[in-house]
Amino acid sequence: MDDTAFTLANYKQYISSRKLMASKCENCSNVFLPPRPVCPQCHRRNMVWLELSGKGTVVGFTSITIVPTPMAAKGYGRDNPYLTAVVQTEEGPGITALLDGIDASDPAATSVGMAVVADFKEET
């Protein structure tokens, strides 16, 4: 397997190795998440993998009480909401994320501008 190719399989392999990866254009230096093989800015294929630090800042968030079926199966719902956020990574691109370890029933405990660090949860 060519681990330099920008494939979903390679991206999932990095995630299973607890690495948050993006692609970086060697021509214009833009960074993209999810990774892609062609730069949408300069339209070149001179992309390389870039491991992100996992550090970021919350730029928006919401408390979810009406949950999709997979989250209901994990115990979330009206009485046990969860928080999702858009996080801008240190390296630039944004990513949506589940905010864990914060009381979702108290949205005041979370704020735009809050620093966060990525963690990888094992699915059961």
Short mmCIF file of C-alpha atoms in Angstrom, two decimals:
data_model
loop_
_atom_site.label_atom_id
_atom_site.label_comp_id
_atom_site.label_asym_id
_atom_site.label_seq_id
_atom_site.Cartn_x
_atom_site.Cartn_y
_atom_site.Cartn_z
CA MET A 1 0.00 0.00 0.00
CA ASP A 2 1.30 3.46 -0.93
CA ASP A 3 0.98 5.42 2.33
CA THR A 4 1.70 8.69 0.51
CA ALA A 5 -1.47 8.48 -1.61
CA PHE A 6 -4.37 10.69 -0.59
CA THR A 7 -6.95 7.95 -0.13
CA LEU A 8 -9.69 7.42 2.42
CA ALA A 9 -7.95 4.18 3.46
CA ASN A 10 -4.73 6.04 4.26
CA TYR A 11 -6.60 8.78 6.14
CA LYS A 12 -8.44 6.15 8.23
CA GLN A 13 -5.13 4.39 8.90
CA TYR A 14 -3.64 7.63 10.24
CA ILE A 15 -6.73 8.19 12.42
CA SER A 16 -6.50 4.63 13.78
CA SER A 17 -2.87 5.46 14.64
CA ARG A 18 -4.18 8.50 16.56
CA LYS A 19 -2.77 11.00 14.06
CA LEU A 20 -4.82 13.93 12.76
CA MET A 21 -3.58 14.45 9.22
CA ALA A 22 -4.18 17.16 6.64
CA SER A 23 -2.75 17.86 3.22
CA LYS A 24 -0.45 20.77 2.51
CA CYS A 25 0.22 22.27 -0.89
CA GLU A 26 3.95 22.63 -1.47
CA ASN A 27 3.28 25.38 -4.04
CA CYS A 28 1.02 27.78 -2.13
CA SER A 29 1.43 26.39 1.45
CA ASN A 30 -2.32 26.12 2.10
CA VAL A 31 -3.41 23.35 4.47
CA PHE A 32 -6.62 21.36 3.96
CA LEU A 33 -8.73 19.13 6.16
CA PRO A 34 -10.06 16.74 5.07
CA PRO A 35 -6.94 16.02 3.06
CA ARG A 36 -7.16 16.13 -0.71
CA PRO A 37 -4.85 15.24 -3.61
CA VAL A 38 -5.40 18.50 -5.55
CA CYS A 39 -5.04 22.00 -4.11
CA PRO A 40 -8.34 23.91 -4.49
CA GLN A 41 -6.41 27.21 -4.39
CA CYS A 42 -3.73 26.77 -7.06
CA HIS A 43 -5.10 23.55 -8.64
CA ARG A 44 -1.78 21.72 -8.46
CA ARG A 45 -1.15 18.15 -7.34
CA ASN A 46 1.96 18.95 -5.31
CA MET A 47 0.41 17.89 -1.98
CA VAL A 48 2.10 16.32 1.04
CA TRP A 49 0.70 14.85 4.25
CA LEU A 50 0.94 17.12 7.30
CA GLU A 51 0.40 15.87 10.84
CA LEU A 52 -1.56 18.45 12.81
CA SER A 53 -0.70 19.27 16.42
CA GLY A 54 -4.26 18.59 17.60
CA LYS A 55 -4.44 22.01 19.24
CA GLY A 56 -7.18 24.41 18.27
CA THR A 57 -9.73 27.04 19.22
CA VAL A 58 -13.51 26.72 19.40
CA VAL A 59 -15.08 29.07 16.83
CA GLY A 60 -18.66 27.89 17.30
CA PHE A 61 -20.54 25.24 19.27
CA THR A 62 -23.97 23.86 20.04
CA SER A 63 -25.58 21.59 22.61
CA ILE A 64 -27.43 18.69 20.98
CA THR A 65 -30.52 17.34 22.77
CA ILE A 66 -32.45 15.87 19.82
CA VAL A 67 -29.92 13.23 18.86
CA PRO A 68 -29.38 10.91 15.90
CA THR A 69 -29.92 7.19 16.49
CA PRO A 70 -26.20 6.29 16.88
CA MET A 71 -25.79 8.91 19.63
CA ALA A 72 -29.02 7.79 21.33
CA ALA A 73 -27.55 4.27 21.41
CA LYS A 74 -24.62 5.75 23.38
CA GLY A 75 -26.99 7.25 25.96
CA TYR A 76 -27.31 10.81 24.69
CA GLY A 77 -30.66 12.59 24.47
CA ARG A 78 -32.83 15.29 26.07
CA ASP A 79 -31.61 14.39 29.56
CA ASN A 80 -28.00 13.84 28.49
CA PRO A 81 -27.05 16.28 25.72
CA TYR A 82 -23.66 16.48 24.04
CA LEU A 83 -21.64 19.35 22.60
CA THR A 84 -20.32 19.65 19.08
CA ALA A 85 -18.03 22.43 17.92
CA VAL A 86 -16.27 23.84 14.94
CA VAL A 87 -12.61 24.03 15.89
CA GLN A 88 -9.97 26.00 14.02
CA THR A 89 -6.73 24.08 14.23
CA GLU A 90 -3.42 25.81 14.98
CA GLU A 91 -2.39 25.02 11.42
CA GLY A 92 -5.45 26.75 9.96
CA PRO A 93 -8.17 24.38 8.76
CA GLY A 94 -11.38 23.89 10.69
CA ILE A 95 -12.87 20.61 11.80
CA THR A 96 -16.08 19.61 13.54
CA ALA A 97 -15.60 17.82 16.82
CA LEU A 98 -17.40 16.34 19.79
CA LEU A 99 -16.48 18.28 22.94
CA ASP A 100 -15.98 15.73 25.68
CA GLY A 101 -15.50 16.33 29.39
CA ILE A 102 -17.68 19.47 29.45
CA ASP A 103 -21.16 19.60 30.97
CA ALA A 104 -23.37 19.92 27.88
CA SER A 105 -26.38 20.84 30.00
CA ASP A 106 -24.47 24.01 30.98
CA PRO A 107 -23.45 25.69 27.70
CA ALA A 108 -21.97 28.57 29.71
CA ALA A 109 -19.15 26.16 30.61
CA THR A 110 -18.04 26.41 26.96
CA SER A 111 -17.12 29.55 25.05
CA VAL A 112 -16.01 30.69 21.64
CA GLY A 113 -12.25 31.19 21.81
CA MET A 114 -11.76 28.30 24.24
CA ALA A 115 -8.57 26.31 23.64
CA VAL A 116 -9.02 22.58 22.99
CA VAL A 117 -6.79 19.60 22.26
CA ALA A 118 -7.76 16.62 20.11
CA ASP A 119 -8.17 13.23 21.70
CA PHE A 120 -9.14 10.01 20.01
CA LYS A 121 -12.00 8.04 21.56
CA GLU A 122 -12.13 4.31 21.07
CA GLU A 123 -15.49 3.27 19.66
CA THR A 124 -17.14 0.34 21.41
#
